[in-house]
């Protein structure tokens, strides 16, 4: 092996180590929201709209496998880390997120699943993959509430709808993210009150399998001021085999297929 070849290999190894180090320090920085040109749906365009600071309650409604939970996790991580972080700034720039959408300071975020099992199985892993090294977890894999404390002071609290509305009292957050239909409007209302102190906002990512619920009445049929809904379809997600999804959806009835494919209520 020539000295020149050895030097190239060494340079490549050092570059790989540097990239690995950057991935550990700024995992969110290298995540891209998927985008399909109109008239197809776009995860990126939906998030851009929902993260506008004029939106106080945003719904990302999607079919199964559309990437709505992944989008929610990216948003939650960005708000918790804060815009002073270079990785968050890079993620925002690469995905066209409006600059003022995320506070500079590290944030306080509450992530809500329906049950502890769903929190452990879905929300915590998806967000955990986006947080910087040095994040300290309390009860990461246990039932009940969990907390992720970021090195820069940002905090993510994991709660569940089945804890009831009273458990959401006496706190203050920059973002409250419900993954899936919160079902209990009283829980949603109590959580929204925790956003006032810090001028925060609420995000709901969901597939509307329960039909025309209070979510439909309040945010789709007659939207309350400051709310916004955006839809994304599973068949538009480039990260899944669309032919497999299409085949499976044919086995469902018409109404359930519309909900699971396109997020129709």
GROMACS .gro file of N, CA and C in nm, residues 47-156:
model
  330
   47UNK      N    1  -4.586   2.062   0.783
   47UNK     CA    2  -4.516   2.108   0.903
   47UNK      C    3  -4.483   2.256   0.893
   48UNK      N    4  -4.443   2.302   0.776
   48UNK     CA    5  -4.417   2.445   0.758
   48UNK      C    6  -4.538   2.528   0.797
   49UNK      N    7  -4.657   2.485   0.754
   49UNK     CA    8  -4.778   2.560   0.784
   49UNK      C    9  -4.815   2.552   0.931
   50UNK      N   10  -4.804   2.434   0.989
   50UNK     CA   11  -4.846   2.415   1.128
   50UNK      C   12  -4.753   2.482   1.228
   51UNK      N   13  -4.626   2.506   1.188
   51UNK     CA   14  -4.531   2.569   1.279
   51UNK      C   15  -4.530   2.721   1.270
   52UNK      N   16  -4.619   2.778   1.189
   52UNK     CA   17  -4.634   2.923   1.187
   52UNK      C   18  -4.678   2.969   1.325
   53UNK      N   19  -4.618   3.073   1.377
   53UNK     CA   20  -4.644   3.115   1.515
   53UNK      C   21  -4.786   3.167   1.536
   54UNK      N   22  -4.861   3.193   1.430
   54UNK     CA   23  -5.000   3.235   1.447
   54UNK      C   24  -5.091   3.117   1.478
   55UNK      N   25  -5.042   2.994   1.456
   55UNK     CA   26  -5.122   2.874   1.483
   55UNK      C   27  -5.108   2.839   1.631
   56UNK      N   28  -5.221   2.830   1.700
   56UNK     CA   29  -5.221   2.794   1.841
   56UNK      C   30  -5.260   2.650   1.866
   57UNK      N   31  -5.333   2.590   1.773
   57UNK     CA   32  -5.363   2.448   1.781
   57UNK      C   33  -5.360   2.391   1.640
   58UNK      N   34  -5.262   2.307   1.612
   58UNK     CA   35  -5.246   2.250   1.480
   58UNK      C   36  -5.275   2.101   1.479
   59UNK      N   37  -5.346   2.056   1.376
   59UNK     CA   38  -5.373   1.913   1.359
   59UNK      C   39  -5.303   1.864   1.233
   60UNK      N   40  -5.218   1.764   1.250
   60UNK     CA   41  -5.160   1.694   1.136
   60UNK      C   42  -5.234   1.561   1.126
   61UNK      N   43  -5.328   1.557   1.032
   61UNK     CA   44  -5.416   1.442   1.017
   61UNK      C   45  -5.364   1.358   0.900
   62UNK      N   46  -5.345   1.230   0.924
   62UNK     CA   47  -5.286   1.148   0.819
   62UNK      C   48  -5.337   1.007   0.818
   63UNK      N   49  -5.319   0.944   0.705
   63UNK     CA   50  -5.347   0.802   0.696
   63UNK      C   51  -5.239   0.724   0.768
   64UNK      N   52  -5.262   0.594   0.783
   64UNK     CA   53  -5.160   0.508   0.843
   64UNK      C   54  -5.034   0.509   0.758
   65UNK      N   55  -4.919   0.507   0.823
   65UNK     CA   56  -4.787   0.505   0.760
   65UNK      C   57  -4.755   0.633   0.683
   66UNK      N   58  -4.820   0.742   0.718
   66UNK     CA   59  -4.796   0.868   0.647
   66UNK      C   60  -4.679   0.947   0.705
   67UNK      N   61  -4.633   0.910   0.825
   67UNK     CA   62  -4.521   0.981   0.885
   67UNK      C   63  -4.563   1.094   0.977
   68UNK      N   64  -4.687   1.091   1.024
   68UNK     CA   65  -4.735   1.200   1.110
   68UNK      C   66  -4.666   1.197   1.247
   69UNK      N   67  -4.643   1.078   1.303
   69UNK     CA   68  -4.576   1.071   1.434
   69UNK      C   69  -4.429   1.111   1.422
   70UNK      N   70  -4.364   1.072   1.314
   70UNK     CA   71  -4.225   1.113   1.294
   70UNK      C   72  -4.216   1.265   1.285
   71UNK      N   73  -4.311   1.328   1.217
   71UNK     CA   74  -4.312   1.474   1.208
   71UNK      C   75  -4.333   1.536   1.346
   72UNK      N   76  -4.425   1.480   1.424
   72UNK     CA   77  -4.448   1.531   1.559
   72UNK      C   78  -4.324   1.521   1.646
   73UNK      N   79  -4.251   1.411   1.633
   73UNK     CA   80  -4.129   1.393   1.712
   73UNK      C   81  -4.023   1.495   1.675
   74UNK      N   82  -4.009   1.525   1.546
   74UNK     CA   83  -3.911   1.625   1.503
   74UNK      C   84  -3.946   1.762   1.560
   75UNK      N   85  -4.074   1.797   1.552
   75UNK     CA   86  -4.118   1.927   1.604
   75UNK      C   87  -4.092   1.936   1.754
   76UNK      N   88  -4.129   1.830   1.827
   76UNK     CA   89  -4.111   1.830   1.972
   76UNK      C   90  -3.964   1.842   2.010
   77UNK      N   91  -3.878   1.770   1.940
   77UNK     CA   92  -3.735   1.776   1.969
   77UNK      C   93  -3.680   1.916   1.940
   78UNK      N   94  -3.721   1.975   1.828
   78UNK     CA   95  -3.672   2.109   1.792
   78UNK      C   96  -3.711   2.212   1.896
   79UNK      N   97  -3.836   2.208   1.943
   79UNK     CA   98  -3.882   2.305   2.042
   79UNK      C   99  -3.809   2.284   2.174
   80UNK      N  100  -3.788   2.160   2.214
   80UNK     CA  101  -3.719   2.133   2.341
   80UNK      C  102  -3.573   2.177   2.336
   81UNK      N  103  -3.506   2.153   2.224
   81UNK     CA  104  -3.364   2.189   2.213
   81UNK      C  105  -3.347   2.340   2.198
   82UNK      N  106  -3.432   2.403   2.118
   82UNK     CA  107  -3.426   2.547   2.099
   82UNK      C  108  -3.343   2.588   1.979
   83UNK      N  109  -3.373   2.708   1.925
   83UNK     CA  110  -3.313   2.755   1.801
   83UNK      C  111  -3.169   2.800   1.815
   84UNK      N  112  -3.120   2.818   1.937
   84UNK     CA  113  -2.979   2.853   1.953
   84UNK      C  114  -2.888   2.738   1.914
   85UNK      N  115  -2.942   2.617   1.912
   85UNK     CA  116  -2.865   2.498   1.876
   85UNK      C  117  -2.845   2.495   1.724
   86UNK      N  118  -2.722   2.475   1.680
   86UNK     CA  119  -2.692   2.477   1.537
   86UNK      C  120  -2.759   2.362   1.462
   87UNK      N  121  -2.779   2.249   1.530
   87UNK     CA  122  -2.848   2.137   1.467
   87UNK      C  123  -2.994   2.169   1.439
   88UNK      N  124  -3.060   2.236   1.531
   88UNK     CA  125  -3.199   2.278   1.510
   88UNK      C  126  -3.206   2.379   1.396
   89UNK      N  127  -3.114   2.474   1.394
   89UNK     CA  128  -3.114   2.573   1.286
   89UNK      C  129  -3.094   2.505   1.151
   90UNK      N  130  -3.007   2.406   1.145
   90UNK     CA  131  -2.985   2.336   1.019
   90UNK      C  132  -3.111   2.261   0.976
   91UNK      N  133  -3.177   2.194   1.071
   91UNK     CA  134  -3.301   2.121   1.040
   91UNK      C  135  -3.406   2.218   0.987
   92UNK      N  136  -3.418   2.333   1.051
   92UNK     CA  137  -3.517   2.431   1.007
   92UNK      C  138  -3.484   2.483   0.867
   93UNK      N  139  -3.358   2.513   0.843
   93UNK     CA  140  -3.318   2.565   0.713
   93UNK      C  141  -3.340   2.462   0.603
   94UNK      N  142  -3.299   2.339   0.626
   94UNK     CA  143  -3.309   2.234   0.524
   94UNK      C  144  -3.453   2.199   0.493
   95UNK      N  145  -3.544   2.220   0.590
   95UNK     CA  146  -3.684   2.183   0.569
   95UNK      C  147  -3.776   2.303   0.549
   96UNK      N  148  -3.716   2.422   0.536
   96UNK     CA  149  -3.795   2.541   0.507
   96UNK      C  150  -3.888   2.584   0.619
   97UNK      N  151  -3.849   2.559   0.744
   97UNK     CA  152  -3.930   2.596   0.858
   97UNK      C  153  -3.910   2.745   0.887
   98UNK      N  154  -4.018   2.822   0.902
   98UNK     CA  155  -4.003   2.966   0.932
   98UNK      C  156  -3.915   2.990   1.054
   99UNK      N  157  -3.826   3.088   1.046
   99UNK     CA  158  -3.725   3.109   1.150
   99UNK      C  159  -3.786   3.133   1.288
  100UNK      N  160  -3.895   3.207   1.294
  100UNK     CA  161  -3.954   3.239   1.423
  100UNK      C  162  -4.039   3.129   1.482
  101UNK      N  163  -4.044   3.013   1.417
  101UNK     CA  164  -4.131   2.905   1.463
  101UNK      C  165  -4.085   2.841   1.593
  102UNK      N  166  -3.956   2.851   1.623
  102UNK     CA  167  -3.898   2.788   1.742
  102UNK      C  168  -3.828   2.895   1.824
  103UNK      N  169  -3.857   2.900   1.953
  103UNK     CA  170  -3.788   2.996   2.041
  103UNK      C  171  -3.638   2.966   2.043
  104UNK      N  172  -3.558   3.071   2.063
  104UNK     CA  173  -3.413   3.050   2.075
  104UNK      C  174  -3.380   2.966   2.197
  105UNK      N  175  -3.447   2.993   2.307
  105UNK     CA  176  -3.416   2.926   2.433
  105UNK      C  177  -3.458   2.779   2.430
  106UNK      N  178  -3.394   2.695   2.512
  106UNK     CA  179  -3.442   2.557   2.529
  106UNK      C  180  -3.586   2.558   2.579
  107UNK      N  181  -3.666   2.464   2.532
  107UNK     CA  182  -3.808   2.467   2.563
  107UNK      C  183  -3.851   2.362   2.662
  108UNK      N  184  -3.976   2.377   2.706
  108UNK     CA  185  -4.045   2.279   2.789
  108UNK      C  186  -4.156   2.219   2.704
  109UNK      N  187  -4.151   2.089   2.684
  109UNK     CA  188  -4.244   2.020   2.594
  109UNK      C  189  -4.313   1.908   2.670
  110UNK      N  190  -4.442   1.894   2.648
  110UNK     CA  191  -4.518   1.781   2.702
  110UNK      C  192  -4.565   1.695   2.586
  111UNK      N  193  -4.530   1.567   2.589
  111UNK     CA  194  -4.570   1.472   2.486
  111UNK      C  195  -4.671   1.374   2.544
  112UNK      N  196  -4.787   1.365   2.482
  112UNK     CA  197  -4.897   1.289   2.540
  112UNK      C  198  -4.939   1.175   2.448
  113UNK      N  199  -4.938   1.054   2.502
  113UNK     CA  200  -4.991   0.936   2.435
  113UNK      C  201  -5.121   0.895   2.502
  114UNK      N  202  -5.194   0.803   2.442
  114UNK     CA  203  -5.319   0.758   2.503
  114UNK      C  204  -5.292   0.678   2.630
  115UNK      N  205  -5.189   0.592   2.627
  115UNK     CA  206  -5.156   0.506   2.741
  115UNK      C  207  -5.005   0.500   2.761
  116UNK      N  208  -4.963   0.449   2.876
  116UNK     CA  209  -4.819   0.433   2.902
  116UNK      C  210  -4.755   0.339   2.801
  117UNK      N  211  -4.826   0.233   2.763
  117UNK     CA  212  -4.770   0.138   2.667
  117UNK      C  213  -4.737   0.206   2.535
  118UNK      N  214  -4.828   0.293   2.487
  118UNK     CA  215  -4.802   0.364   2.362
  118UNK      C  216  -4.691   0.467   2.377
  119UNK      N  217  -4.681   0.528   2.494
  119UNK     CA  218  -4.572   0.621   2.520
  119UNK      C  219  -4.437   0.549   2.515
  120UNK      N  220  -4.429   0.433   2.581
  120UNK     CA  221  -4.305   0.356   2.586
  120UNK      C  222  -4.269   0.301   2.448
  121UNK      N  223  -4.370   0.257   2.376
  121UNK     CA  224  -4.347   0.186   2.249
  121UNK      C  225  -4.328   0.280   2.131
  122UNK      N  226  -4.391   0.400   2.136
  122UNK     CA  227  -4.390   0.488   2.018
  122UNK      C  228  -4.325   0.623   2.045
  123UNK      N  229  -4.386   0.705   2.130
  123UNK     CA  230  -4.339   0.843   2.145
  123UNK      C  231  -4.197   0.852   2.199
  124UNK      N  232  -4.168   0.783   2.306
  124UNK     CA  233  -4.035   0.796   2.367
  124UNK      C  234  -3.923   0.752   2.273
  125UNK      N  235  -3.934   0.636   2.205
  125UNK     CA  236  -3.826   0.599   2.112
  125UNK      C  237  -3.808   0.697   1.996
  126UNK      N  238  -3.920   0.746   1.940
  126UNK     CA  239  -3.907   0.835   1.824
  126UNK      C  240  -3.839   0.966   1.864
  127UNK      N  241  -3.874   1.020   1.980
  127UNK     CA  242  -3.809   1.143   2.025
  127UNK      C  243  -3.668   1.114   2.073
  128UNK      N  244  -3.648   1.002   2.141
  128UNK     CA  245  -3.515   0.968   2.191
  128UNK      C  246  -3.411   0.962   2.082
  129UNK      N  247  -3.452   0.919   1.961
  129UNK     CA  248  -3.358   0.910   1.848
  129UNK      C  249  -3.314   1.047   1.798
  130UNK      N  250  -3.381   1.153   1.842
  130UNK     CA  251  -3.352   1.287   1.792
  130UNK      C  252  -3.283   1.376   1.894
  131UNK      N  253  -3.264   1.327   2.017
  131UNK     CA  254  -3.208   1.409   2.123
  131UNK      C  255  -3.056   1.394   2.129
  132UNK      N  256  -2.985   1.499   2.168
  132UNK     CA  257  -2.838   1.496   2.170
  132UNK      C  258  -2.784   1.404   2.280
  133UNK      N  259  -2.661   1.361   2.261
  133UNK     CA  260  -2.598   1.279   2.364
  133UNK      C  261  -2.586   1.362   2.492
  134UNK      N  262  -2.590   1.294   2.603
  134UNK     CA  263  -2.588   1.363   2.731
  134UNK      C  264  -2.726   1.388   2.787
  135UNK      N  265  -2.831   1.351   2.710
  135UNK     CA  266  -2.968   1.365   2.761
  135UNK      C  267  -2.989   1.266   2.875
  136UNK      N  268  -3.043   1.316   2.986
  136UNK     CA  269  -3.069   1.231   3.103
  136UNK      C  270  -3.216   1.194   3.107
  137UNK      N  271  -3.243   1.065   3.118
  137UNK     CA  272  -3.380   1.015   3.122
  137UNK      C  273  -3.418   0.968   3.261
  138UNK      N  274  -3.541   0.995   3.298
  138UNK     CA  275  -3.599   0.941   3.421
  138UNK      C  276  -3.718   0.854   3.381
  139UNK      N  277  -3.713   0.727   3.418
  139UNK     CA  278  -3.822   0.631   3.391
  139UNK      C  279  -3.847   0.614   3.242
  140UNK      N  280  -3.741   0.608   3.162
  140UNK     CA  281  -3.756   0.600   3.017
  140UNK      C  282  -3.838   0.478   2.973
  141UNK      N  283  -3.820   0.366   3.037
  141UNK     CA  284  -3.885   0.243   2.993
  141UNK      C  285  -3.995   0.195   3.090
  142UNK      N  286  -4.031   0.279   3.185
  142UNK     CA  287  -4.129   0.239   3.285
  142UNK      C  288  -4.266   0.298   3.261
  143UNK      N  289  -4.367   0.241   3.326
  143UNK     CA  290  -4.502   0.293   3.317
  143UNK      C  291  -4.515   0.426   3.389
  144UNK      N  292  -4.619   0.500   3.356
  144UNK     CA  293  -4.638   0.631   3.418
  144UNK      C  294  -4.559   0.739   3.345
  145UNK      N  295  -4.538   0.850   3.413
  145UNK     CA  296  -4.468   0.962   3.351
  145UNK      C  297  -4.319   0.936   3.335
  146UNK      N  298  -4.261   0.998   3.234
  146UNK     CA  299  -4.117   0.993   3.212
  146UNK      C  300  -4.070   1.133   3.178
  147UNK      N  301  -3.940   1.158   3.197
  147UNK     CA  302  -3.883   1.289   3.169
  147UNK      C  303  -3.749   1.271   3.098
  148UNK      N  304  -3.726   1.353   2.995
  148UNK     CA  305  -3.596   1.362   2.930
  148UNK      C  306  -3.541   1.501   2.955
  149UNK      N  307  -3.428   1.507   3.024
  149UNK     CA  308  -3.364   1.635   3.055
  149UNK      C  309  -3.245   1.655   2.962
  150UNK      N  310  -3.251   1.758   2.879
  150UNK     CA  311  -3.147   1.780   2.779
  150UNK      C  312  -3.027   1.850   2.841
  151UNK      N  313  -2.910   1.832   2.782
  151UNK     CA  314  -2.788   1.894   2.838
  151UNK      C  315  -2.796   2.046   2.847
  152UNK      N  316  -2.871   2.110   2.756
  152UNK     CA  317  -2.878   2.257   2.756
  152UNK      C  318  -2.992   2.310   2.843
  153UNK      N  319  -3.063   2.222   2.914
  153UNK     CA  320  -3.169   2.266   3.002
  153UNK      C  321  -3.310   2.243   2.951
  154UNK      N  322  -3.324   2.205   2.825
  154UNK     CA  323  -3.456   2.173   2.771
  154UNK      C  324  -3.515   2.051   2.841
  155UNK      N  325  -3.647   2.046   2.848
  155UNK     CA  326  -3.715   1.938   2.919
  155UNK      C  327  -3.830   1.883   2.836
  156UNK      N  328  -3.841   1.749   2.834
  156UNK     CA  329  -3.954   1.684   2.769
  156UNK      C  330  -4.022   1.594   2.872
   0.00000   0.00000   0.00000
